[in-house]
mmCIF file of C-alpha atoms and ligand atoms in Angstrom:
data_model
loop_
_atom_site.group_PDB
_atom_site.id
_atom_site.type_symbol
_atom_site.label_atom_id
_atom_site.label_comp_id
_atom_site.label_asym_id
_atom_site.label_seq_id
_atom_site.Cartn_x
_atom_site.Cartn_y
_atom_site.Cartn_z
ATOM 1 C CA MET A 1 118.405 109.971 81.088
ATOM 2 C CA SER A 2 115.339 111.137 82.016
ATOM 3 C CA GLU A 3 114.930 113.656 84.713
ATOM 4 C CA ALA A 4 112.700 110.666 86.615
ATOM 5 C CA ALA A 5 115.607 108.482 86.164
ATOM 6 C CA THR A 6 118.508 110.667 86.675
ATOM 7 C CA LEU A 7 116.269 111.509 90.895
ATOM 8 C CA ILE A 8 115.833 108.266 90.964
ATOM 9 C CA ALA A 9 120.027 106.655 90.394
ATOM 10 C CA ALA A 10 120.857 109.759 92.365
ATOM 11 C CA ALA A 11 118.019 109.149 95.492
ATOM 12 C CA ARG A 12 119.246 105.342 95.460
ATOM 13 C CA ALA A 13 123.612 106.578 95.981
ATOM 14 C CA ALA A 14 121.582 109.036 98.694
ATOM 15 C CA ALA A 15 119.535 105.511 99.837
ATOM 16 C CA ALA A 16 122.622 104.533 100.758
ATOM 17 C CA HIS A 17 123.889 106.999 103.431
ATOM 18 C CA ALA A 18 120.037 106.319 105.131
ATOM 19 C CA HIS A 19 121.034 106.385 109.142
ATOM 20 C CA ALA A 20 117.648 103.857 110.046
ATOM 21 C CA PRO A 21 119.389 101.023 112.597
ATOM 22 C CA TYR A 22 115.484 100.986 114.209
ATOM 23 C CA SER A 23 113.003 100.242 110.809
ATOM 24 C CA ARG A 24 115.461 99.549 108.989
ATOM 25 C CA PHE A 25 113.854 101.496 105.918
ATOM 26 C CA HIS A 26 116.153 103.732 103.874
ATOM 27 C CA VAL A 27 114.908 106.066 101.811
ATOM 28 C CA GLY A 28 117.180 108.187 99.484
ATOM 29 C CA ALA A 29 115.719 111.753 98.009
ATOM 30 C CA ALA A 30 117.304 113.617 95.290
ATOM 31 C CA LEU A 31 116.235 116.879 94.778
ATOM 32 C CA LEU A 32 116.446 118.495 91.097
ATOM 33 C CA LEU A 33 117.499 122.412 90.929
ATOM 34 C CA SER A 34 116.348 125.405 87.986
ATOM 35 C CA ASP A 35 120.741 126.255 87.616
ATOM 36 C CA GLY A 36 120.465 121.531 86.606
ATOM 37 C CA SER A 37 122.087 120.950 90.433
ATOM 38 C CA ILE A 38 120.861 117.513 92.195
ATOM 39 C CA VAL A 39 120.748 117.932 96.325
ATOM 40 C CA THR A 40 120.332 114.369 98.275
ATOM 41 C CA GLY A 41 119.200 113.040 101.564
ATOM 42 C CA ALA A 42 118.818 109.710 103.521
ATOM 43 C CA ASN A 43 116.745 110.076 106.470
ATOM 44 C CA PHE A 44 117.948 110.494 109.145
ATOM 45 C CA GLU A 45 117.264 107.845 112.651
ATOM 46 C CA ASN A 46 117.405 108.941 116.511
ATOM 47 C CA ALA A 47 117.857 106.235 119.145
ATOM 48 C CA SER A 48 114.652 108.633 120.396
ATOM 49 C CA TYR A 49 112.173 107.233 117.561
ATOM 50 C CA GLY A 50 110.851 110.684 117.292
ATOM 51 C CA LEU A 51 113.488 112.956 116.100
ATOM 52 C CA SER A 52 113.715 111.044 113.224
ATOM 53 C CA LEU A 53 113.812 113.090 110.297
ATOM 54 C CA CYS A 54 112.414 112.015 106.544
ATOM 55 C CA ALA A 55 115.099 111.731 103.767
ATOM 56 C CA GLU A 56 113.110 114.101 101.777
ATOM 57 C CA THR A 57 113.328 117.066 104.256
ATOM 58 C CA VAL A 58 116.471 116.025 104.845
ATOM 59 C CA ALA A 59 117.271 117.692 101.268
ATOM 60 C CA VAL A 60 115.138 120.240 101.367
ATOM 61 C CA ALA A 61 116.576 121.804 104.937
ATOM 62 C CA THR A 62 120.764 120.238 102.632
ATOM 63 C CA ALA A 63 119.849 123.184 99.795
ATOM 64 C CA SER A 64 117.986 125.525 102.099
ATOM 65 C CA ALA A 65 121.389 125.345 103.959
ATOM 66 C CA SER A 66 123.184 126.350 100.874
ATOM 67 C CA GLY A 67 120.483 128.542 99.910
ATOM 68 C CA ARG A 68 118.897 127.533 97.096
ATOM 69 C CA LEU A 69 115.639 127.369 98.427
ATOM 70 C CA ALA A 70 113.699 128.389 95.653
ATOM 71 C CA ASP A 71 115.606 126.644 93.339
ATOM 72 C CA ILE A 72 114.189 123.604 93.255
ATOM 73 C CA VAL A 73 112.285 122.246 90.286
ATOM 74 C CA ALA A 74 111.495 117.673 91.136
ATOM 75 C CA VAL A 75 112.247 115.536 93.099
ATOM 76 C CA GLY A 76 113.459 111.788 93.800
ATOM 77 C CA VAL A 77 112.088 110.153 96.116
ATOM 78 C CA ILE A 78 113.087 105.962 96.139
ATOM 79 C CA GLY A 79 112.904 103.955 99.369
ATOM 80 C CA GLY A 80 112.536 100.457 100.761
ATOM 81 C CA MET A 81 113.737 97.986 103.148
ATOM 82 C CA ILE A 82 117.511 96.582 103.494
ATOM 83 C CA GLY A 83 118.121 93.163 102.900
ATOM 84 C CA PRO A 84 120.667 90.984 102.074
ATOM 85 C CA GLU A 85 120.283 91.749 98.512
ATOM 86 C CA GLY A 86 119.946 96.087 99.299
ATOM 87 C CA LEU A 87 116.506 97.475 99.206
ATOM 88 C CA GLN A 88 113.747 95.551 98.299
ATOM 89 C CA GLY A 89 110.078 96.667 97.783
ATOM 90 C CA ALA A 90 108.578 97.020 94.655
ATOM 91 C CA ASP A 91 106.158 99.524 95.117
ATOM 92 C CA PRO A 92 106.944 103.547 94.915
ATOM 93 C CA VAL A 93 107.803 105.339 98.315
ATOM 94 C CA THR A 94 105.629 108.665 98.016
ATOM 95 C CA PRO A 95 106.584 111.807 100.435
ATOM 96 C CA CYS A 96 105.134 111.724 103.924
ATOM 97 C CA GLY A 97 102.685 113.904 105.002
ATOM 98 C CA ARG A 98 105.270 116.232 107.131
ATOM 99 C CA CYS A 99 107.908 116.444 104.018
ATOM 100 C CA ARG A 100 104.580 116.863 101.209
ATOM 101 C CA GLN A 101 104.842 119.761 103.909
ATOM 102 C CA VAL A 102 107.963 120.699 103.824
ATOM 103 C CA LEU A 103 108.344 120.287 99.571
ATOM 104 C CA ASN A 104 105.514 122.825 99.668
ATOM 105 C CA GLU A 105 107.257 125.204 101.222
ATOM 106 C CA ALA A 106 110.360 125.117 98.722
ATOM 107 C CA ALA A 107 107.456 124.968 96.261
ATOM 108 C CA GLN A 108 105.488 128.324 97.142
ATOM 109 C CA ILE A 109 109.127 130.008 97.710
ATOM 110 C CA GLY A 110 110.013 129.167 93.890
ATOM 111 C CA GLY A 111 107.161 130.097 93.334
ATOM 112 C CA ARG A 112 106.119 126.804 91.078
ATOM 113 C CA ASP A 113 104.462 123.244 91.905
ATOM 114 C CA LEU A 114 106.753 120.698 91.722
ATOM 115 C CA VAL A 115 106.840 117.539 89.678
ATOM 116 C CA ILE A 116 107.712 114.207 92.768
ATOM 117 C CA HIS A 117 109.070 110.812 90.716
ATOM 118 C CA CYS A 118 108.575 108.175 93.729
ATOM 119 C CA ALA A 119 110.328 104.904 92.876
ATOM 120 C CA GLY A 120 110.433 101.285 95.176
ATOM 121 C CA GLY A 121 113.428 99.858 96.661
ATOM 122 C CA SER A 122 113.467 97.264 94.234
ATOM 123 C CA GLY A 123 112.262 97.488 91.308
ATOM 124 C CA ASP A 124 111.952 100.246 88.119
ATOM 125 C CA ALA A 125 108.037 100.611 88.576
ATOM 126 C CA LEU A 126 107.819 104.861 88.384
ATOM 127 C CA ALA A 127 104.383 106.875 90.095
ATOM 128 C CA SER A 128 105.518 110.829 89.241
ATOM 129 C CA PHE A 129 103.243 112.988 90.415
ATOM 130 C CA ASN A 130 102.399 116.708 91.040
ATOM 131 C CA LEU A 131 102.953 118.589 95.168
ATOM 132 C CA SER A 132 99.876 120.179 94.218
ATOM 133 C CA ASP A 133 97.747 116.403 93.412
ATOM 134 C CA LEU A 134 99.389 114.959 96.522
ATOM 135 C CA LEU A 135 99.407 117.905 99.549
ATOM 136 C CA PRO A 136 95.769 120.026 97.576
ATOM 137 C CA HIS A 137 94.090 123.165 98.728
ATOM 138 C CA ALA A 138 98.325 123.724 101.025
ATOM 139 C CA PHE A 139 99.058 126.052 104.084
ATOM 140 C CA GLY A 140 102.028 127.550 103.114
ATOM 141 C CA PRO A 141 103.863 130.830 102.780
ATOM 142 C CA ALA A 142 101.641 131.739 101.112
ATOM 143 C CA ASN A 143 98.924 132.317 103.252
ATOM 144 C CA LEU A 144 101.640 133.844 105.049
ATOM 145 C CA GLY A 145 101.932 137.352 102.689
ATOM 146 C CA MET A 146 105.307 135.671 101.746
ATOM 147 C CA ALA A 147 104.979 134.434 98.838
HETATM 148 N N1 THU B 201 110.507 108.317 105.597
HETATM 149 C C1 THU B 201 111.292 108.789 104.664
HETATM 150 O O1 THU B 201 112.382 109.504 105.360
HETATM 151 N N2 THU B 201 110.310 110.045 104.195
HETATM 152 C C2 THU B 201 108.777 109.592 103.824
HETATM 153 O O2 THU B 201 108.711 110.580 103.291
HETATM 154 C C3 THU B 201 108.714 108.738 104.812
HETATM 155 C C4 THU B 201 109.625 108.354 105.941
HETATM 156 C C5 THU B 201 111.827 107.574 107.080
HETATM 157 C C6 THU B 201 111.147 107.812 107.880
HETATM 158 C C7 THU B 201 112.227 106.614 108.493
HETATM 159 O O3 THU B 201 113.306 106.746 108.591
HETATM 160 C C8 THU B 201 111.421 105.883 107.506
HETATM 161 O O4 THU B 201 111.927 105.605 106.855
HETATM 162 C C9 THU B 201 110.641 105.155 108.196
HETATM 163 O O5 THU B 201 109.268 104.747 108.185
#
């Protein structure tokens, strides 16, 4: 399987564990690490809506908690409204603005741009981006002398 297909499949599996009863929009994220291992996350909503965490942020925090923040090389994201036949929506889901900033922390600490593969819930449509194109002129650790 290609990198994109592998990460989208892992993200789709992770989306099955989304806790998203309020939006019913289930998102999964998969991070490819430099040793080939994969760390995943799913969105984690809260009854106090503003406290909700996106799938990408959960995944990056999980990698960081294992000491792997600097090792992230590529990302897969998939999302869609949950329906009777599973996830819906053909349009690829790209990381929200806050998640782009969170991913940028990993990119700058790791010293590399990240490739982000995005897919929709129902379809095979795939869109792949560099984080530097999704978040140009990013503020990050380098601005604080940390990378
Ligand atoms: N969501 C993500 O998990 N990642 C994104 O990049 C976009 C949005 C989640 C947040 C919320 O739980 C649901 O999708 C609807 O916005």
